[in-house]
Rosetta silent file (secondary structure, phi, psi, omega in degrees, C-alpha in Angstrom):
SEQUENCE: MIEVRFAKEGETARQKEIWKLSFGDSNRYIDFYYAHRYREDETLLLLEGEEIAAMLTMLPVRVTTPAGASLNSAMLYALATHPEYRHRGYATRLLELTSQHLGKQGNFFSVIVPAGKKLFAYYRNRGFQDFFFVRQVSFDRKKVESLPVGGNNCTITAISPQEYNLIREKQLSGRTHVSYSIEDIDYQRKLSQLSGADIYGLAVEGEQGCAVIEMRGKDRVLIKELLIADQFIPTAVRHIAQLLPAEKYILRTPPFLGSQLEGSIRPFGMIRANQGIDPELIPDGPGYLGLAFD
SCORE:     score description
SCORE:     0.000 S_00000001
   1 L     0.000  118.224 -141.301   78.717  110.044  131.625 S_00000001
   2 E  -103.003  111.827  105.954   81.964  110.782  128.678 S_00000001
   3 L    67.113  -63.772 -157.798   85.190  111.701  130.256 S_00000001
   4 L   -75.271   63.405 -141.130   88.802  112.791  128.895 S_00000001
   5 L  -120.557 -150.105 -153.639   92.364  112.963  130.783 S_00000001
   6 L  -115.612 -171.957 -168.866   95.289  111.325  130.502 S_00000001
   7 L   -55.037 -163.353 -167.066   96.530  107.962  131.140 S_00000001
   8 L  -172.960  148.857 -171.468   96.613  106.812  134.720 S_00000001
   9 L   -51.051  131.965  145.058   98.912  103.572  136.168 S_00000001
  10 L   120.795  -32.435  156.567   97.436  100.311  135.525 S_00000001
  11 L  -117.813   77.454 -168.282   95.976  100.593  132.382 S_00000001
  12 L   -97.129    4.790  154.437   97.369  100.243  129.858 S_00000001
  13 L   -25.189 -102.787 -166.811   95.247   96.176  129.903 S_00000001
  14 L   -36.066  -78.233 -175.484   92.475   98.302  128.001 S_00000001
  15 H   -27.719  -12.316 -164.289   94.529   99.937  125.544 S_00000001
  16 H   -87.658  -84.948  175.398   96.860   97.174  124.224 S_00000001
  17 H    16.446  -83.519 -154.531   92.441   95.429  123.919 S_00000001
  18 H   -80.377  -19.868  150.477   91.775   98.668  121.633 S_00000001
  19 H   -51.760  -28.100  176.654   94.729   98.579  119.996 S_00000001
  20 H   -89.701  -11.781 -179.156   94.673   95.103  118.353 S_00000001
  21 H   -99.736    6.611 -171.027   91.473   94.939  117.528 S_00000001
  22 H   -73.992  -46.495  173.486   91.929   98.642  116.196 S_00000001
  23 L  -110.204  -14.041 -169.701   94.854   97.810  114.475 S_00000001
  24 L    60.403   26.003  171.054   95.453   93.874  114.107 S_00000001
  25 L   -38.956 -179.944  146.630   99.159   94.023  115.455 S_00000001
  26 L   -68.624 -168.845 -122.945  101.083   91.484  116.677 S_00000001
  27 L  -148.282  -46.613 -155.399  100.689   90.701  120.619 S_00000001
  28 L   -91.424 -151.901  -11.081  105.037   91.020  120.593 S_00000001
  29 L  -130.899  -22.146  168.297  105.266   94.235  118.558 S_00000001
  30 H   -80.780  -17.101  164.809  102.028   95.727  120.663 S_00000001
  31 H   -82.040   -4.178 -146.870  104.207   94.786  123.692 S_00000001
  32 H  -121.333  -52.360 -162.416  107.647   95.982  122.371 S_00000001
  33 H   -55.957  -57.580 -150.783  105.739   99.487  121.776 S_00000001
  34 H  -104.794   49.685  157.023  104.505  100.037  125.571 S_00000001
  35 H  -117.076   -8.209  172.305  107.702   98.193  127.056 S_00000001
  36 H  -162.942    0.144 -164.472  109.581  100.770  125.843 S_00000001
  37 L  -130.378  -63.486 -130.135  108.497  103.900  123.571 S_00000001
  38 L   -85.983  143.758 -169.164  104.513  104.659  125.711 S_00000001
  39 L  -125.314  159.587 -168.435  104.289  107.226  128.216 S_00000001
  40 L   -84.216  -38.764 -161.664  100.987  107.814  130.712 S_00000001
  41 L   -78.716    6.754 -114.692  101.588  112.102  130.294 S_00000001
  42 L  -149.995  -28.334 -175.215  101.656  111.330  126.504 S_00000001
  43 E   -99.141  122.694  137.124   98.208  109.449  126.192 S_00000001
  44 L  -159.777  126.665 -148.061   94.742  110.495  126.019 S_00000001
  45 L   -75.211  130.600  170.052   92.142  108.735  126.981 S_00000001
  46 L  -102.093  129.973 -174.962   88.109  109.463  126.384 S_00000001
  47 E   -79.149  115.460  174.396   86.298  107.499  129.103 S_00000001
  48 E  -113.281  154.907 -174.098   82.423  106.966  128.836 S_00000001
  49 L    42.118  -84.529 -175.958   81.288  105.915  132.527 S_00000001
  50 L  -139.283   -0.929 -178.956   84.018  103.970  133.764 S_00000001
  51 E  -114.822  154.948 -168.480   85.293  102.216  130.713 S_00000001
  52 E   -63.009 -171.849  144.044   87.991  103.715  128.670 S_00000001
  53 L  -156.336   28.743  147.925   86.583  103.533  124.622 S_00000001
  54 E  -143.405  157.825  144.646   89.439  106.140  122.790 S_00000001
  55 L   179.742  144.844 -103.569   92.208  106.723  122.877 S_00000001
  56 L  -177.900  165.898 -125.596   95.351  109.027  120.928 S_00000001
  57 E  -163.936   94.632  155.397   99.374  109.423  121.384 S_00000001
  58 E  -116.476  106.073 -179.995  101.073  112.793  120.750 S_00000001
  59 E   -83.122  167.219  177.122  104.496  112.000  120.699 S_00000001
  60 L  -135.183  108.394   82.409  106.962  115.415  120.055 S_00000001
  61 L   -14.053  134.255  134.366  107.781  116.615  116.515 S_00000001
  62 L   -92.162 -132.611 -151.851  109.325  119.485  115.591 S_00000001
  63 L   152.162   79.813 -177.818  108.565  120.951  111.800 S_00000001
  64 L   -79.609   89.028  167.973  111.760  122.110  110.277 S_00000001
  65 L   -46.809  146.804  124.489  111.760  124.704  107.913 S_00000001
  66 L    26.234  -85.129  173.898  113.281  125.520  104.692 S_00000001
  67 L  -106.313   19.375  167.763  115.457  128.298  106.952 S_00000001
  68 L   138.534  -98.113 -177.369  115.651  126.170  110.196 S_00000001
  69 L     2.626  125.185  139.830  112.944  127.375  112.181 S_00000001
  70 L   -95.988   85.142 -106.722  111.906  124.379  114.838 S_00000001
  71 L  -124.406  131.487 -161.453  108.662  124.655  115.253 S_00000001
  72 E  -109.249  140.358 -156.402  107.549  122.710  118.223 S_00000001
  73 E  -123.250 -175.499  152.572  105.198  120.174  117.369 S_00000001
  74 E  -117.630  167.050  141.227  103.429  116.178  118.102 S_00000001
  75 E   -73.610   90.106  177.874  102.624  113.224  116.229 S_00000001
  76 E   -81.662  150.221  152.852   99.295  112.182  116.761 S_00000001
  77 L  -147.901 -165.615 -151.250   99.128  108.047  116.847 S_00000001
  78 L    22.227   99.305  148.232   97.047  105.108  117.671 S_00000001
  79 L   -98.589  141.498  145.303   93.954  107.092  117.587 S_00000001
  80 L   159.324  155.957 -150.622   91.391  104.210  117.762 S_00000001
  81 E  -108.463  170.066  168.397   87.974  103.901  119.560 S_00000001
  82 L  -114.505  156.269  173.988   87.218  100.206  120.485 S_00000001
  83 L   -46.575  -19.595 -112.318   84.451   98.848  118.596 S_00000001
  84 L  -130.080  -47.969  151.173   81.861   98.143  121.126 S_00000001
  85 L  -128.427   43.891 -154.165   82.163  102.326  120.614 S_00000001
  86 L   -52.495 -168.682  166.854   83.173  103.060  117.085 S_00000001
  87 L    57.679    6.755 -157.045   79.946  106.373  115.621 S_00000001
  88 L  -157.687   51.059  125.041   79.514  108.278  118.177 S_00000001
  89 L    66.473   59.361 -147.260   81.875  110.424  117.255 S_00000001
  90 H  -107.929  -48.538  146.559   84.608  110.215  119.821 S_00000001
  91 H   -12.724  -68.407  172.530   87.526  110.180  117.740 S_00000001
  92 H   -53.009  -93.412 -149.731   86.704  113.908  115.992 S_00000001
  93 H   -35.595  -20.124  170.101   86.245  115.263  120.026 S_00000001
  94 H   -51.636  -63.576 -176.657   90.048  113.378  120.874 S_00000001
  95 H   -56.687  -55.227  178.952   91.319  115.580  118.124 S_00000001
  96 H   -44.288  -43.478 -167.514   89.556  118.355  118.999 S_00000001
  97 H   -95.534  -19.708  177.231   90.356  118.588  122.645 S_00000001
  98 H  -103.103    4.713 -173.027   94.585  117.157  121.949 S_00000001
  99 H   -91.624  -53.709 -171.470   94.442  120.013  118.708 S_00000001
 100 H   -91.484   11.333 -173.774   93.537  122.986  121.954 S_00000001
 101 H  -117.723  -82.147 -159.504   95.441  120.887  124.847 S_00000001
 102 H   -31.817  -54.224 -150.248   98.974  121.582  121.863 S_00000001
 103 H   -48.844  -25.295 -160.579   97.736  124.608  120.758 S_00000001
 104 H   -95.022  -22.088 -179.646   97.209  126.564  124.604 S_00000001
 105 H  -120.968   36.997  170.148  100.992  124.812  125.480 S_00000001
 106 L    65.659   15.473  144.058  102.852  126.059  122.074 S_00000001
 107 E   -14.319  143.984   91.345  102.283  122.987  119.620 S_00000001
 108 E   -26.117  -98.737 -156.297  102.295  124.069  116.318 S_00000001
 109 E  -109.549  146.022 -156.632  101.291  121.903  114.393 S_00000001
 110 E  -120.139  107.307  176.589   99.254  118.775  115.202 S_00000001
 111 E  -130.961  151.484 -176.314  100.485  116.270  112.284 S_00000001
 112 L   162.052  130.929  146.224   99.883  112.041  111.319 S_00000001
 113 L    -1.340   75.943 -165.515  100.154  108.859  109.299 S_00000001
 114 L   -70.804  100.168 -141.121   96.715  108.373  108.518 S_00000001
 115 L   -50.752    2.880  155.978   96.767  103.599  108.935 S_00000001
 116 L    97.100  154.036   26.373   95.317  104.202  105.447 S_00000001
 117 L  -151.008  -64.065 -150.123   93.751  105.568  102.000 S_00000001
 118 L   -91.523    4.795  128.286   90.850  105.962  102.913 S_00000001
 119 L   -94.824   17.510  138.942   91.776  108.159  106.042 S_00000001
 120 L   -16.305  -54.790 -151.738   92.867  110.953  104.258 S_00000001
 121 L   -97.081  -18.685  165.428   89.428  112.121  103.867 S_00000001
 122 L   -63.874   -3.286  142.147   88.041  111.398  107.241 S_00000001
 123 L   -72.202  -60.777  177.700   91.475  113.875  108.304 S_00000001
 124 L   -60.907   -4.803  170.983   90.279  116.325  105.952 S_00000001
 125 L  -120.088   14.961  157.992   87.197  116.847  107.081 S_00000001
 126 L   -85.272  -27.149  176.690   88.596  117.496  110.615 S_00000001
 127 L   129.568   34.804 -168.112   90.827  119.996  109.066 S_00000001
 128 L  -116.413  178.339 -157.344   94.594  118.207  108.016 S_00000001
 129 L  -170.258  126.088  135.928   95.581  118.452  104.583 S_00000001
 130 E    -3.151   99.350  169.096   97.866  116.393  102.014 S_00000001
 131 L  -122.227  -77.163  147.752  101.864  117.465  103.560 S_00000001
 132 L   -41.947   11.510  -64.052  103.963  115.109  103.965 S_00000001
 133 L  -135.897  160.816  163.865  104.738  113.000  100.933 S_00000001
 134 E  -160.745  160.365  146.965  107.964  109.916  100.187 S_00000001
 135 E   -56.712  131.415  168.106  108.729  107.793   97.228 S_00000001
 136 E  -160.239  134.206  131.959  108.298  104.408   97.117 S_00000001
 137 E   173.377 -158.648 -129.072  109.005  101.511   95.501 S_00000001
 138 E  -123.725  149.415 -172.824  109.173   97.638   95.051 S_00000001
 139 E  -146.977  138.244  153.447  112.440   95.578   93.589 S_00000001
 140 L  -101.672 -177.584 -122.578  112.623   91.871   93.418 S_00000001
 141 H  -124.647  -59.672  171.243  116.173   90.774   94.050 S_00000001
 142 H   -35.151  -52.664 -166.467  116.964   90.262   90.127 S_00000001
 143 H   -51.683  -37.369  163.280  115.546   94.348   89.552 S_00000001
 144 H   -79.066  -10.598  134.159  117.978   95.408   92.020 S_00000001
 145 L   -80.784   11.726  157.933  121.292   93.958   91.142 S_00000001
 146 L  -142.602   64.509   97.233  120.473   95.689   87.966 S_00000001
 147 L     6.020  105.323  168.807  120.889   98.796   89.095 S_00000001
 148 L   -56.828  126.117  169.828  122.841  101.642   87.817 S_00000001
 149 L   -76.728  159.273 -165.215  126.291  101.851   90.122 S_00000001
 150 L  -143.535   12.359  145.321  126.758  105.445   90.484 S_00000001
 151 L   154.097  160.625 -164.756  130.503  104.703   92.462 S_00000001
 152 L   -91.290  -44.093 -170.538  131.801  100.951   94.198 S_00000001
 153 L   -77.461   99.720 -154.693  133.254  102.327   96.862 S_00000001
 154 L  -131.453  150.130  131.891  129.990  101.706   99.606 S_00000001
 155 L  -147.437  162.861 -168.638  130.320  100.931  102.747 S_00000001
 156 L  -148.873  117.356 -165.940  127.312  100.152  105.600 S_00000001
 157 E  -146.327  133.380 -173.110  127.618  100.066  108.799 S_00000001
 158 E   -45.064  134.731  128.226  125.123  100.138  112.454 S_00000001
 159 L   -82.903  127.949 -139.836  125.169  103.375  114.092 S_00000001
 160 L  -105.898 -153.616 -176.107  123.928  104.641  116.820 S_00000001
 161 H   -27.677  -73.586 -125.581  120.370  107.404  117.726 S_00000001
 162 H   -86.579  -16.778  166.049  122.472  110.647  118.250 S_00000001
 163 H   -48.233  -58.900 -159.712  125.066  109.273  115.244 S_00000001
 164 H  -105.187    5.899  167.384  122.499  109.022  112.366 S_00000001
 165 H   -65.545  -51.369  175.750  120.096  112.102  114.240 S_00000001
 166 L   -39.645 -108.362 -176.403  123.363  114.628  112.684 S_00000001
 167 L     5.424  -62.511  158.093  123.469  112.917  109.239 S_00000001
 168 L   -35.122  -28.209 -151.585  119.751  113.528  109.280 S_00000001
 169 L  -143.734  -93.375  -44.751  118.937  116.618  110.083 S_00000001
 170 L  -144.024 -100.674 -171.620  122.772  117.427  107.851 S_00000001
 171 L   -13.302  -85.319  171.256  120.694  115.210  104.159 S_00000001
 172 L   -13.627  -54.093 -163.827  117.388  117.444  105.124 S_00000001
 173 L   -54.413  110.278  141.495  118.648  121.167  105.152 S_00000001
 174 L   138.818   50.072  157.921  116.816  123.531  103.607 S_00000001
 175 L  -136.812  166.094  163.025  113.014  121.228  103.091 S_00000001
 176 L   -46.160  154.764  174.930  110.364  121.005  105.108 S_00000001
 177 L  -170.763  151.720 -121.879  110.947  118.655  107.364 S_00000001
 178 L  -166.165  117.066 -161.203  109.714  116.315  110.019 S_00000001
 179 L  -131.414  123.724 -171.999  112.303  116.423  112.867 S_00000001
 180 L  -129.275  178.449 -111.798  112.549  113.884  115.616 S_00000001
 181 L  -111.866 -171.467 -179.663  114.128  113.967  119.492 S_00000001
 182 H   -47.604  -45.392 -137.861  117.437  111.705  120.552 S_00000001
 183 H   -87.395  -56.815 -178.668  114.904  109.388  122.342 S_00000001
 184 H   -57.127  -65.119  179.235  112.490  108.120  119.102 S_00000001
 185 H    21.644  -82.619 -150.591  115.209  107.934  117.087 S_00000001
 186 H   -74.174  -16.496  179.306  116.902  105.020  119.505 S_00000001
 187 H   -93.576   -5.489  145.161  113.235  103.247  119.643 S_00000001
 188 H   -48.270  -50.551 -151.688  113.383  103.106  115.739 S_00000001
 189 H   -69.713  -58.910  171.133  116.455  101.526  116.248 S_00000001
 190 H   -34.094  -37.668  104.478  114.756   98.796  119.099 S_00000001
 191 H    16.197  -72.414  165.523  112.239   98.587  116.205 S_00000001
 192 H   -56.576  -73.901 -160.552  114.540   97.964  113.545 S_00000001
 193 H   -58.420   -5.183 -178.251  116.518   95.529  115.529 S_00000001
 194 H   -93.367  -17.409  147.003  113.914   93.541  117.060 S_00000001
 195 H   -52.674  -42.592 -164.304  113.372   92.503  112.833 S_00000001
 196 L    98.928   11.888  144.392  116.730   91.541  112.557 S_00000001
 197 L  -154.768 -120.025  164.578  118.167   94.464  111.049 S_00000001
 198 L  -135.411 -153.176  130.540  118.960   98.044  112.033 S_00000001
 199 E  -136.831  176.182 -150.521  119.848  101.834  111.425 S_00000001
 200 E  -153.753  122.498  158.137  122.372  102.637  109.593 S_00000001
 201 E   -44.957  148.980  144.391  125.583  105.161  107.903 S_00000001
 202 E  -132.842  176.973 -165.252  126.463  104.876  104.584 S_00000001
 203 E  -157.743  118.691  167.324  129.278  106.023  102.835 S_00000001
 204 E  -142.606  121.165  148.963  129.811  106.430   99.109 S_00000001
 205 L    68.078   18.964 -176.900  132.494  107.887   97.373 S_00000001
 206 L   102.486  -25.308  176.784  132.794  109.482  100.274 S_00000001
 207 E  -111.306  142.656 -134.422  129.039  111.333  100.850 S_00000001
 208 E  -110.621  112.450  174.407  127.861  110.412  104.462 S_00000001
 209 E  -131.530  149.534  166.002  123.933  109.313  103.816 S_00000001
 210 L   -72.307 -167.450 -179.279  121.443  106.853  106.929 S_00000001
 211 L  -158.685  171.313  131.961  119.244  103.940  106.359 S_00000001
 212 E  -138.853  128.805 -176.378  116.641  103.070  108.750 S_00000001
 213 E  -132.240  155.771 -176.417  115.526   99.516  107.519 S_00000001
 214 L  -148.699  134.200  176.018  113.403   96.512  108.608 S_00000001
 215 L   -67.884   84.578  157.467  113.276   92.949  108.089 S_00000001
 216 L   -39.127   47.164 -177.475  109.306   92.320  107.125 S_00000001
 217 L   113.505  157.546 -153.287  109.428   88.433  107.317 S_00000001
 218 L   -99.685    7.548  176.294  113.002   86.275  106.688 S_00000001
 219 L  -118.069   52.184  142.133  112.416   87.483  101.966 S_00000001
 220 L   163.422  156.649 -147.480  111.608   90.968  102.351 S_00000001
 221 E  -147.201  104.661 -168.888  113.028   93.986  103.360 S_00000001
 222 E   -72.894  139.283  167.833  111.106   98.013  104.262 S_00000001
 223 E  -115.720  120.423  156.571  114.367  100.713  103.598 S_00000001
 224 E   -84.063  -28.589  145.828  111.981  102.758  105.393 S_00000001
 225 E  -138.683  156.373  149.846  113.899  105.689  105.021 S_00000001
 226 L  -168.532  129.800  173.425  117.407  106.602  103.005 S_00000001
 227 L  -113.687  149.620 -154.409  119.146  109.840  102.398 S_00000001
 228 L   155.518  107.329  162.887  122.222  110.222  100.333 S_00000001
 229 L   -28.581  119.809 -104.332  122.665  112.383   97.700 S_00000001
 230 H   -71.012  -75.501 -137.498  120.034  111.504   94.536 S_00000001
 231 H   -88.951    8.150  159.966  122.601  109.503   92.182 S_00000001
 232 H   -61.795  -47.936 -102.716  124.363  107.065   95.632 S_00000001
 233 H   -43.045  -96.703  132.026  120.575  105.982   95.373 S_00000001
 234 H    21.105  -75.797 -169.846  120.717  103.226   93.034 S_00000001
 235 H   -95.654  -24.307  168.991  123.708  102.017   94.767 S_00000001
 236 H   -66.233   -3.463 -153.288  123.276  102.239   98.493 S_00000001
 237 H  -105.016   18.460  163.785  120.145  100.271   97.547 S_00000001
 238 H   -57.839  -73.283 -121.577  122.356   98.132   96.014 S_00000001
 239 H  -103.092  -26.473 -148.711  125.042   98.017   98.707 S_00000001
 240 H  -108.243  -15.665 -162.604  122.115   97.198  101.733 S_00000001
 241 H   -83.322 -110.251 -146.668  120.312   93.989   99.436 S_00000001
 242 L   -30.476   18.615  162.927  124.161   92.618  100.250 S_00000001
 243 L  -123.347  -42.500 -173.769  123.378   92.738  103.597 S_00000001
 244 L  -138.612   66.046  155.709  120.589   91.906  103.854 S_00000001
 245 L   167.806  -74.839 -167.001  119.973   89.834  101.709 S_00000001
 246 L   173.526  160.421 -159.639  116.242   88.796  100.036 S_00000001
 247 L   -81.422  -12.511 -178.292  113.554   88.194   96.889 S_00000001
 248 L  -139.238  147.700  147.449  111.546   91.892   97.292 S_00000001
 249 E  -137.917  152.949  173.597  112.625   95.150   98.703 S_00000001
 250 E  -132.220   99.918 -156.012  110.626   98.313   99.249 S_00000001
 251 E   -73.610  102.649  151.014  112.049  101.507   99.316 S_00000001
 252 L  -125.360  151.348  151.968  110.963  105.160  100.507 S_00000001
 253 L  -121.456 -169.333 -172.342  112.340  108.463  100.113 S_00000001
 254 L   -89.651  113.940 -170.432  111.945  112.062  100.483 S_00000001
 255 L   -24.410  -68.260 -124.332  109.331  112.594   96.743 S_00000001
 256 L   -79.086   42.510 -157.206  112.616  114.826   95.896 S_00000001
 257 L   174.461  138.414 -155.824  115.491  111.537   96.021 S_00000001
 258 L    75.866   26.814 -177.841  115.049  108.704   93.440 S_00000001
 259 L   -71.804  -18.936  173.011  113.328  110.203   90.252 S_00000001
 260 L   -88.217   15.479  158.125  115.816  108.028   88.148 S_00000001
 261 L   -70.420  125.048  130.922  113.706  105.035   90.363 S_00000001
 262 L   -20.038  120.837  134.680  110.491  103.212   89.147 S_00000001
 263 L   155.448 -131.281 -115.822  107.412  103.807   91.493 S_00000001
 264 E  -176.408  157.253   88.079  104.933  106.969   92.949 S_00000001
 265 E   -54.742  139.125  176.066  105.021  109.529   95.231 S_00000001
 266 E  -136.997  158.522 -170.673  102.349  109.490   97.745 S_00000001
 267 L   -68.168  155.005  135.812  100.638  111.704  100.124 S_00000001
 268 L  -153.029   -0.918  164.881  101.818  110.392  103.341 S_00000001
 269 L  -108.669 -175.033 -158.731  101.334  112.392  106.619 S_00000001
 270 E  -147.452   86.523  151.392   98.741  114.628  106.839 S_00000001
 271 E   -73.551  133.271 -173.987   99.434  118.295  108.986 S_00000001
 272 E  -122.803  107.515  173.531   96.783  120.423  110.845 S_00000001
 273 E   -72.401  107.606 -123.205   97.571  123.769  113.205 S_00000001
 274 L   -88.701  161.787  177.288   96.267  123.519  116.438 S_00000001
 275 L   -53.542  120.602  178.845   93.942  126.012  117.668 S_00000001
 276 L    93.866   34.468  168.354   95.239  129.357  118.564 S_00000001
 277 L  -162.487   99.564  146.033   98.354  128.771  115.672 S_00000001
 278 L   -15.757  139.077  148.393   98.177  130.599  112.187 S_00000001
 279 L   -57.312  -67.499 -178.133   96.733  128.032  109.441 S_00000001
 280 L   -79.642   47.366  162.052   99.251  129.997  107.970 S_00000001
 281 L   -92.684  -47.669 -116.987  102.300  129.299  109.799 S_00000001
 282 L   -73.136  153.735 -175.896  101.992  126.119  108.450 S_00000001
 283 L   -87.845 -167.254 -164.740  105.467  126.277  105.813 S_00000001
 284 L  -111.315  137.579  149.717  105.332  125.642  101.828 S_00000001
 285 L  -147.202 -161.958   20.200  105.472  121.649  100.528 S_00000001
 286 L   -42.890   96.219 -143.571  105.779  119.391  100.117 S_00000001
 287 L   -85.369 -157.614 -156.521  107.619  118.565  103.312 S_00000001
 288 L  -154.473  103.968 -163.598  109.207  115.156  104.503 S_00000001
 289 L   -90.910  -79.591  132.287  107.807  112.928  107.601 S_00000001
 290 L   150.568  -40.710 -173.880  110.130  109.903  107.173 S_00000001
 291 L  -106.665  147.307   72.382  109.515  107.481  110.767 S_00000001
 292 L  -154.671   68.075  166.467  106.344  106.564  111.670 S_00000001
 293 L    78.208   51.992 -176.045  106.356  103.838  114.074 S_00000001
 294 L  -131.720    0.000    0.000  104.333  101.815  111.222 S_00000001
């Protein structure tokens, strides 16, 4: 017998097992998520008999249009099936039931960030379309030091989630993007702090910007989001490198930023109108997502 329902208290051990087997994350990271972000009423479970076979989390977000409309949506997160129960269509069933539930609740879109390139085709076959893009650039320390400077007066300071969201929304105004709650920005801050970095406010020649940074080992820095006027991107990267010395840097920006840098624009996230919602309501892309808690 198949049952689909929301999670109940005392079921996290099995969920953690499925997460570990599916994504290979460290126990430290998995425990951190369940301590700081997990909610039973956002976690949908599929049970075969009395055993949890698959799971999916719905993180509330908003899709903001260029005109400023803010559409209630959900980021689908940690969709996973236990290896013993794969190839039975359980993930597809969860996706469809989630779309029905969200549509009835007035949530316009489901947003997802595939865990690998191969999964884009899987989700396209289930009604999702490529929609959110990032520009990604990799630097070694020598290359960072050779970047052109568009302004010497740069400051970087750790800021609160409230301050971060204000700057972020201002920088993304007029663009199709995913907007986050203060709770989610705070969770990202905790993730960054766990790694040895933080979320930051930047100012270059008076221009306000923001950045989410994580340390990936002692010699690698991931700038998960950098938002500031395009001409100040190289300056911001150079000053981030001074703040967080490392041998390698990976930068993600929206596709409309960083045009003077090498790198590539690639699909990052996908979107689908939930059941009962007109697909024509999907705003014009490309959109920007940014934070996938990956």
